[in-house]
Every structure is written in C-alpha cells, then in structure tokens.
Short mmCIF file of C-alpha atoms in Angstrom, two decimals:
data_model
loop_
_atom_site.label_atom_id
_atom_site.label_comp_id
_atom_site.label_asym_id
_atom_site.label_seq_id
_atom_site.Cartn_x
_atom_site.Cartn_y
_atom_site.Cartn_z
CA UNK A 16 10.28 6.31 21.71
CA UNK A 17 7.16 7.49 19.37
CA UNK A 18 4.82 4.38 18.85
CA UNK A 19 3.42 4.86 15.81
CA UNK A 20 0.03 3.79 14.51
CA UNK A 21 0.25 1.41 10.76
CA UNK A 22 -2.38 2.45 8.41
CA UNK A 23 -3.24 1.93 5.18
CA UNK A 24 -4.20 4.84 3.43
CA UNK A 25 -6.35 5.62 -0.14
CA UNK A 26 -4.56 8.15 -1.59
CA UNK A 27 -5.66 7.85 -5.18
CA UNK A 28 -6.46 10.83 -6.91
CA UNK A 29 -5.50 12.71 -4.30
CA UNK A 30 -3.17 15.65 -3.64
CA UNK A 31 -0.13 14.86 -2.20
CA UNK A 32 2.58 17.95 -2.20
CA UNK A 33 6.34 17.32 -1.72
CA UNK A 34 8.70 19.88 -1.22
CA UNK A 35 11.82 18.94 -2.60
CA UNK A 36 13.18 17.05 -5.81
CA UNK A 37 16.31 15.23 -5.39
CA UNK A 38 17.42 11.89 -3.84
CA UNK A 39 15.51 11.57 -0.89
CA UNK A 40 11.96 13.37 -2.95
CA UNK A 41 12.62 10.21 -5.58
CA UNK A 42 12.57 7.68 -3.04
CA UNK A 43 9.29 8.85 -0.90
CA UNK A 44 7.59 10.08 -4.45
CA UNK A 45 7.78 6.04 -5.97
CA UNK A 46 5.45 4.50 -3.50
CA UNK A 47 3.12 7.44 -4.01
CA UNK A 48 2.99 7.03 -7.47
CA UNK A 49 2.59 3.81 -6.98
CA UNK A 50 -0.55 4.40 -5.26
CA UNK A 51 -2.16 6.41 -7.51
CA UNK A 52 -1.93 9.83 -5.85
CA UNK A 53 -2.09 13.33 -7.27
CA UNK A 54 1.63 14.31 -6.48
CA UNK A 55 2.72 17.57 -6.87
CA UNK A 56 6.52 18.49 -6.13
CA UNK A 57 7.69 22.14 -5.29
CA UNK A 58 11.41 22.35 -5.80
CA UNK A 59 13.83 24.40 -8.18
CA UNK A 60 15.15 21.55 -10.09
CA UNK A 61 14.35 17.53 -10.13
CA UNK A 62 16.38 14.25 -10.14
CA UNK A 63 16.97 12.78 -13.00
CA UNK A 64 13.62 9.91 -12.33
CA UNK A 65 11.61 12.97 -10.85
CA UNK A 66 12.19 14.44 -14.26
CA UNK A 67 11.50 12.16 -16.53
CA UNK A 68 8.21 11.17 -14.34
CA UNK A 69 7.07 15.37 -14.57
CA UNK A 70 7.40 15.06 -18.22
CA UNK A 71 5.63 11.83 -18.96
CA UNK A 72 2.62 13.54 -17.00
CA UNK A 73 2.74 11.25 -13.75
CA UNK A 74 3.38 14.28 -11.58
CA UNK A 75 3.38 17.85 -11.66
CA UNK A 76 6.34 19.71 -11.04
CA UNK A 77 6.37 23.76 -9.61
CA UNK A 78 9.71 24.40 -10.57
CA UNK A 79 10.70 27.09 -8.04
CA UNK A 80 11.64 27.22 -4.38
CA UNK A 81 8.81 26.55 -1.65
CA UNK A 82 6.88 29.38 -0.18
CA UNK A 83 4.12 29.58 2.11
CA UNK A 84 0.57 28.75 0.52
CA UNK A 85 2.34 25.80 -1.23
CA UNK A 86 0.24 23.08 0.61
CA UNK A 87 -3.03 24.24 0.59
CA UNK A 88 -5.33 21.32 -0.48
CA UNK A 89 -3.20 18.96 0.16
CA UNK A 90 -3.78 15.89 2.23
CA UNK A 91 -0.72 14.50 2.60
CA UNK A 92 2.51 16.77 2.81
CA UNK A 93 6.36 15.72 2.55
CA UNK A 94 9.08 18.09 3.38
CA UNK A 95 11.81 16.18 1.59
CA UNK A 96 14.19 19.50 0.49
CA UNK A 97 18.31 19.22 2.10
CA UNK A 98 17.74 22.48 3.58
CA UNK A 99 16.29 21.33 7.26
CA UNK A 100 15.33 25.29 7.61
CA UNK A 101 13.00 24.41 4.72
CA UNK A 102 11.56 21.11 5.95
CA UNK A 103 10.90 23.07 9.70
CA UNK A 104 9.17 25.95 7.78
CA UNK A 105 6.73 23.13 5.66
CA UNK A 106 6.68 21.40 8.71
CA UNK A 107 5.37 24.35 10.62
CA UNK A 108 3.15 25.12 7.60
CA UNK A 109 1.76 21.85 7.58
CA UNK A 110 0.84 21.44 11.70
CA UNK A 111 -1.27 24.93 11.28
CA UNK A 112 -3.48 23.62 8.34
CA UNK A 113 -4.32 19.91 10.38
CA UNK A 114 -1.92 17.92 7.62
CA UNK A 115 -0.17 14.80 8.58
CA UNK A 116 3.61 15.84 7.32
CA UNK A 117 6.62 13.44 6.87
CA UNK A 118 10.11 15.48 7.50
CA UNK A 119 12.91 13.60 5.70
CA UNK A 120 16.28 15.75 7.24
CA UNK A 121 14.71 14.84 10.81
CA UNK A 122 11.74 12.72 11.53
CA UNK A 123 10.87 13.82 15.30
CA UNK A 124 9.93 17.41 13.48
CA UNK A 125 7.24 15.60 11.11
CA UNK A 126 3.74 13.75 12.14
CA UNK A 127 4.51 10.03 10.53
CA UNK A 128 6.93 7.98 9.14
CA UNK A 129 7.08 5.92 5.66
CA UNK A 130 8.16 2.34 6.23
CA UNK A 131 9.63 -0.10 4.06
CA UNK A 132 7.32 -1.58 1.75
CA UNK A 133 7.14 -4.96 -0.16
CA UNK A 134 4.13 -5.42 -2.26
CA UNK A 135 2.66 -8.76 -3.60
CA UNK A 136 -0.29 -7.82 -5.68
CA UNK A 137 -2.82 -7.39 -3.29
CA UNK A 138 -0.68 -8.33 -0.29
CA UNK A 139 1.37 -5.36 0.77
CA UNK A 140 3.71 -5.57 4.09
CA UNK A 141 5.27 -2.23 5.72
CA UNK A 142 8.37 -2.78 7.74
CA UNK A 143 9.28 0.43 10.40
CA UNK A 144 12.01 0.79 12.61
CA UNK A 145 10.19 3.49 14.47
CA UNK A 146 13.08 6.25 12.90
CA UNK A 147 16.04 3.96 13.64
CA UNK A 148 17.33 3.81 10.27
CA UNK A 149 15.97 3.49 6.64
CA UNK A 150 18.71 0.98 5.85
CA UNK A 151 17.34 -1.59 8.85
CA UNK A 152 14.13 -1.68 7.51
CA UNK A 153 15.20 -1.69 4.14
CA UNK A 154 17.01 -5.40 5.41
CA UNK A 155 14.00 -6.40 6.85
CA UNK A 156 12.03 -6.21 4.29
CA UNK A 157 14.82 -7.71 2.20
CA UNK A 158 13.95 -10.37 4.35
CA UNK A 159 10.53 -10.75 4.48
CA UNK A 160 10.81 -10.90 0.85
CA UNK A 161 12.24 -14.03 0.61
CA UNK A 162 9.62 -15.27 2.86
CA UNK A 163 7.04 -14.45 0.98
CA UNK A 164 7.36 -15.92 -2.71
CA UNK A 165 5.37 -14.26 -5.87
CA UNK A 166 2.90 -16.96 -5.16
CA UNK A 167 0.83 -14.52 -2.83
CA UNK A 168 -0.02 -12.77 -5.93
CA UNK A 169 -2.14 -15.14 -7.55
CA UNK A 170 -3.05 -16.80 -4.39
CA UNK A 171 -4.49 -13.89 -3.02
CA UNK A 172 -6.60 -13.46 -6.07
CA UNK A 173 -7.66 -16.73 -5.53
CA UNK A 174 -9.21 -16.13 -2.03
CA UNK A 175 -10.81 -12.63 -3.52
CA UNK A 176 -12.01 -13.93 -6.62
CA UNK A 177 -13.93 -17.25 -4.47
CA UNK A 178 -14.98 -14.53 -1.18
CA UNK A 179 -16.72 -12.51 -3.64
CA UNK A 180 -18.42 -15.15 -5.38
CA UNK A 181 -19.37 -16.47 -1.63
CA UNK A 182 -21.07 -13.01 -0.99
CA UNK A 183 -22.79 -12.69 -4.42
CA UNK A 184 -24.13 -16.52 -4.29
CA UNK A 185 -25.09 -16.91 -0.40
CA UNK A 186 -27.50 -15.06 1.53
CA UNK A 187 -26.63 -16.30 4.86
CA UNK A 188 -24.62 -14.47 6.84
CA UNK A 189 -24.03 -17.85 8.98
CA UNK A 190 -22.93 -20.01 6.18
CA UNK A 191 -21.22 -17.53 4.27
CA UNK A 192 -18.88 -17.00 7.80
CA UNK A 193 -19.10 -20.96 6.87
CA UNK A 194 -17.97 -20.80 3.70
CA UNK A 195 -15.04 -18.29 4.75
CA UNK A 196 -13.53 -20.23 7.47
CA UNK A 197 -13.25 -23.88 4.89
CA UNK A 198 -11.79 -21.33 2.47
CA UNK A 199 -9.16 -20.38 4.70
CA UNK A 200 -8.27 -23.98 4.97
CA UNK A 201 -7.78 -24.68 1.18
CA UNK A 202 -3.99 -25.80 0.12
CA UNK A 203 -4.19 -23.80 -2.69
CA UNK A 204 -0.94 -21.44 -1.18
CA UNK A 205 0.97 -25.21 -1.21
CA UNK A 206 -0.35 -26.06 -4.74
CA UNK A 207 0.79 -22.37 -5.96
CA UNK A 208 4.23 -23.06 -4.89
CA UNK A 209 4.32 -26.51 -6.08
CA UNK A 210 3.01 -25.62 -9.39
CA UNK A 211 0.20 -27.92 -9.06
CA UNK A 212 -2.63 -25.83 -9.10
CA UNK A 213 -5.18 -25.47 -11.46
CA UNK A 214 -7.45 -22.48 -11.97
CA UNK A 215 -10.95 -23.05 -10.80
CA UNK A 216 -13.59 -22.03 -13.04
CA UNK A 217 -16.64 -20.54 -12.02
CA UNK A 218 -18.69 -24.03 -12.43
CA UNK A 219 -16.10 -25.13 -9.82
CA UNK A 220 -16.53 -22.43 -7.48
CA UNK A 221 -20.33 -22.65 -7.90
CA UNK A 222 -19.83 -26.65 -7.10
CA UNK A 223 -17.28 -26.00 -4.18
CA UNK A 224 -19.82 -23.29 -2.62
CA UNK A 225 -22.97 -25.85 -2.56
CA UNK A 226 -21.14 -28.98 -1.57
CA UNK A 227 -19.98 -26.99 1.45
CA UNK A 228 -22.23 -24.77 2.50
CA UNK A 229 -23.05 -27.62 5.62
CA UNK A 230 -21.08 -28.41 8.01
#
C-alpha cells in the first residue's frame, strides 16, 4: 500500500490543467475552484456545471480532444477523461515534465490522490482512504462533519484575529509563546456553541494581552 504524504497546497492563481470534462472532471475541478486556481480543462465537450462555470469566466475551457503539449506550464495536472488510454498518455506526459498528476480511471498510474474535504472557514480537514474508495471517505468525512459544528468558523477567527494582535502588540518572543499557550486555553469554542459569546473588541484584546502577559 502507497503511504501518501498530506499537504496543503497554494494553488491560487495558478495553472492547473485537467483533461477531461464530464462527471468525474466536475467533481475534482470544485475544490480547485474553490481554491482559487487558474484551471484550464482540455476536453471536447463539458458537463452541464463545467459549462456553465467556462462561461461565467471561472475556468477556461479548450474545447477539443487532448494532445501532447497540453500541460506545459502547468503545475498541477489531472487526467480525469473515461478513456484510461487518455489518462496513461497525460499521465506519461505529465511524469516527463516533473508534474505531480492525479489519474481518475486508475489511481496507481497517477503521482497523488485528492481526499475528501470538509472546510470550516479557515479550518479545512482532508479525509483519504489511501485509493480504497471515494465513497468511504466521502462517509468519513460525512462524519467528521457532524463533529465539527459551524462554530469553528468564527472560532477560528477568533484565535487569528487575537494571535495577530499578540504579534503586532508584544515584542517578546517569550511572552508572546506566553500569550499563545493562555489563548489556547480560552472557552471561547464552548461559548460559540452555547451562544454565549460575545465579540471582543480591540480595547478587550488590548486589556486581555497586558493583564496576561505574566505568568
């Protein structure tokens, strides 16, 4: 069994080619949009979502069948066509330029995997089943979801909002790793949940930051 290695990567802006346009394409193409990349998908024709998302400008679509050349620039590549002679051929493509590729008709022939993703502002969780089946991870993360309310949203903007404030107001490095550690033991998650919390204004903050800053 392949152990893969989880990553997080920045792909906004960037060029992300996709051979193919139908079910499979719409389902990898959403979490890239999502992201912000620069998708462009080769294929003679588009779903109906793939379609719609060409014409409102959110990705560009080549309408015609793949052929070599079609993934220069590119830094991430998806060979997401039915026809597995396709997918080999972008796969092959793809392994002599250095791109990481992700083969939908059969993983083993690609360099990654996607997993399945649940999202929570900035908390984002990726579930993999290490190629044993979309539909287990997809159950997972069904899972997971109900583990982890909408809560995390504005709870996690919490702790970013009050770490950057730490950084900007403290020159310490020693109380600021201070300051970090009593922030991680706030109830605010609790009081989120509860409905209890308040929003702290930036007097607060300022107040929390120098009545704590000692041990």
């Amino acid at each position: 069994m392949s152990k893969y290695l989880p990553i997080m990567l920045d792909v906004q802006g960037r060029l992300v080619v996709m051979i193919g346009g139908g079910a499979v394409a719409e389902r990898k193409a959403a979490p890239l949009l999502e992201a912000g990349a620069e998708l462009v998908i080769v294929s003679p024709a588009l779903s109906g979502t793939l379609s719609a998302a060409a014409a409102e400008g959110r990705l560009k679509w080549v309408s015609r069948p793949y052929a070599p050349g079609d993934l220069q620039g590119a830094v991430l590549v998806y060979a997401a066509s039915s026809d597995r002679a396709v997918n080999e051929a972008v796969a092959g493509e793809a392994r002599m330029l250095g791109l990481p590729v992700n083969v939908a008709s059969h993983a083993e022939a690609g360099s990654f995997i996607t997993p399945g993703i649940l999202r929570r502002g900035r908390l984002t969780v990726a579930v993999s089943t290490s190629g044993a089946g979309p539909s287990a991870a997809a159950q997972i993360t069904a899972q997971i979801a109900g583990l982890l309310g909408e809560e995390y949203e504005p709870y996690l903007d919490f702790l970013y909002e009050l770490r950057t404030e730490i950084k900007r107001l403290e020159p310490s490095p020693e109380v600021r790793a201070r300051l970090l550690r009593k922030l991680g033991k706030l109830d605010v998650l609790n009081e989120m949940r509860q409905g209890t919390f308040i929003p702290w204004t930036s007097e607060v903050i300022e107040s929390w930051i120098a009545c704590n800053r000692e041990e």
